[in-house]
Amino acid sequence: MSTATSFPTLRSQIAGMAVTELADRFGTPCYVYDWSIIARRIADLQLFDGVRYAQKALSNIAILDRMRRHGVVVDAVSAGEIERALAAGFRPDTHPAGIVYTADVFDQAALDLVVQHNIPVNCGSPDMIDQLGAVAPGRNIALRINPGFGHGHSQKTNTGGPQSKHGIWHEAIDDCLVRADRHGLTVTSMHMHIGSGTDIEHLAQVCGAMEKACETVGRTVQTISAGGGLPVPYREDQAYVDIEEYFGLWNTTRNRLQDKFGHAIELEIEPGRFLVAESGYLLAEIRAVKEMGENTFYLLDAGFNDLARPILYGAYHPISIAHRGPVSGLQRDVVVGGPLCESGDIFTQEEGGFVSRRTLPVATVGDIVVLEVAGAYCFAMASNYNSKYRCPEVLLENGEAKVIRRRETASDLMGLETIPE
Ligand SMILES: *Cc1c(COP(=O)(O)O)cnc(C)c1O
């Protein structure tokens, strides 16, 4: 896999289709997904026994369906995600299980579905073991372990250590085994989702913690999951993880456990972002160009209701322009913002809300702005704030563009509301 990344600021095509034609045909704002990129990322992970997609990154059922056809299985974190997985044709009784429920809590709706459809559960809290055991004794379960340390800069994205709410504390495994015994549940799978990213030294620490946790559980373990957190580059200075090296470390852990237990151990990976981030583009139209003191603003018809990562985390998305008219070749430093009545509605901001500028081609009203690497945690976090209609999603596949979710309407917006007498 190439580690060189470049994000040109001019873009005329996506998946061989003209950006301006896509904008005209589907309207703006609009998400488009290039299926070929997802297919390539799935292929990158073929060393693993199972690729379990964390669907919260992008949960459109058309994407889930295509993934299923490519041998991917899914993770569900809510009743709604279980329903999506079922609608996309996943079944819990395949091998590996088409759906696994992974969360730190059950709500009643999720627990009911898990019991009804016999969906395997990955327990992120000891209480889940008792709650499942009380209504569905005798099942196999997975434990999600918090090894006592985490990784990552932001408290909002750290998934291990004492500050994290996720997983079962590594010192509580014995207590969990007692709880499981009480209900005849068997721990057959062990899971950690820490997100070491490209930090191979840190990953070695995670693998060591996994081995130790599996030894505590013993020979009932048949599957280990490396969790998600594989990074993708959002900036030119960022790189992919070396998948072979990443797999190599986990494979060593797997092999050691196989030797210890005397039976085969399957190795799953559970990516969200890695599979879909680069496939997605948010197309928006420039509706105003304003000079405000020393700043020039490009104001778009897309806002943080469509793409929230910048306002939530100060996340950086590459931005490019598709011109409707001639290309001048000139560039300028601009601030890119949206239409919402909220001063934080700025796509070019850093963590803490500090507005920053981006060097982009000189553009005018009507030109299309493309927010790139917008497949993961983008549409999935879209909202109706300011009573904006959520925008359509379009799948680009084999040279064709297909609507996989239509633009919302006023009746979608108000359909659940009533005015009492
Ligand atoms: C969100 C999540 C993932 C995927 O994380 P990425 O960083 O998108 O790869 C995997 N496993 C679990 C349990 C998650 O909650």
CSV table of C-alpha atoms and ligand atoms in Angstrom, one decimal, residues 52 54 56-57 75 77 102-103 122 144 159 166 191 193 195 227-230 270-274 376-377, ligand 1:
chain,number,residue,atom,x,y,z
A,52,ARG,CA,-16.1,-7.0,11.1
A,54,ALA,CA,-18.1,-1.1,12.8
A,56,LYS,CA,-21.6,3.3,13.1
A,57,ALA,CA,-19.0,4.9,10.8
A,75,ASP,CA,-20.9,-5.0,14.4
A,77,VAL,CA,-24.1,-1.0,18.8
A,102,THR,CA,-21.0,-4.8,20.9
A,103,ALA,CA,-21.7,-2.1,23.5
A,122,ASN,CA,-19.7,-8.7,23.1
A,144,ARG,CA,-14.5,-6.4,25.6
A,159,THR,CA,-11.0,4.0,24.1
A,166,HIS,CA,-15.4,1.4,27.5
A,191,HIS,CA,-12.0,-8.2,22.2
A,193,HIS,CA,-10.6,-1.8,20.8
A,195,GLY,CA,-6.9,2.3,18.5
A,227,GLY,CA,-10.8,-4.0,17.4
A,228,GLY,CA,-10.8,-1.0,15.1
A,229,GLY,CA,-8.9,2.2,15.0
A,230,LEU,CA,-6.9,1.7,11.8
A,270,GLU,CA,-13.1,-4.5,13.4
A,271,PRO,CA,-12.5,-1.3,11.4
A,272,GLY,CA,-14.9,1.5,10.8
A,273,ARG,CA,-13.1,4.5,9.5
A,274,PHE,CA,-10.5,2.5,7.5
A,376,ALA,CA,-16.6,7.9,8.1
A,377,TYR,CA,-18.6,9.6,10.9
B,1,LIG,C1,-16.2,2.7,16.7
B,1,LIG,C2,-15.7,1.3,17.0
B,1,LIG,C3,-14.9,0.7,16.0
B,1,LIG,C4,-14.3,1.3,14.8
B,1,LIG,O1,-13.5,2.4,15.1
B,1,LIG,P1,-12.7,3.1,13.9
B,1,LIG,O2,-11.8,4.0,14.6
B,1,LIG,O3,-13.7,3.7,13.0
B,1,LIG,O4,-12.0,2.0,13.2
B,1,LIG,C5,-14.5,-0.6,16.3
B,1,LIG,N1,-14.9,-1.3,17.4
B,1,LIG,C6,-15.7,-0.7,18.3
B,1,LIG,C7,-16.2,-1.5,19.5
B,1,LIG,C8,-16.1,0.6,18.1
B,1,LIG,O5,-16.9,1.2,19.1
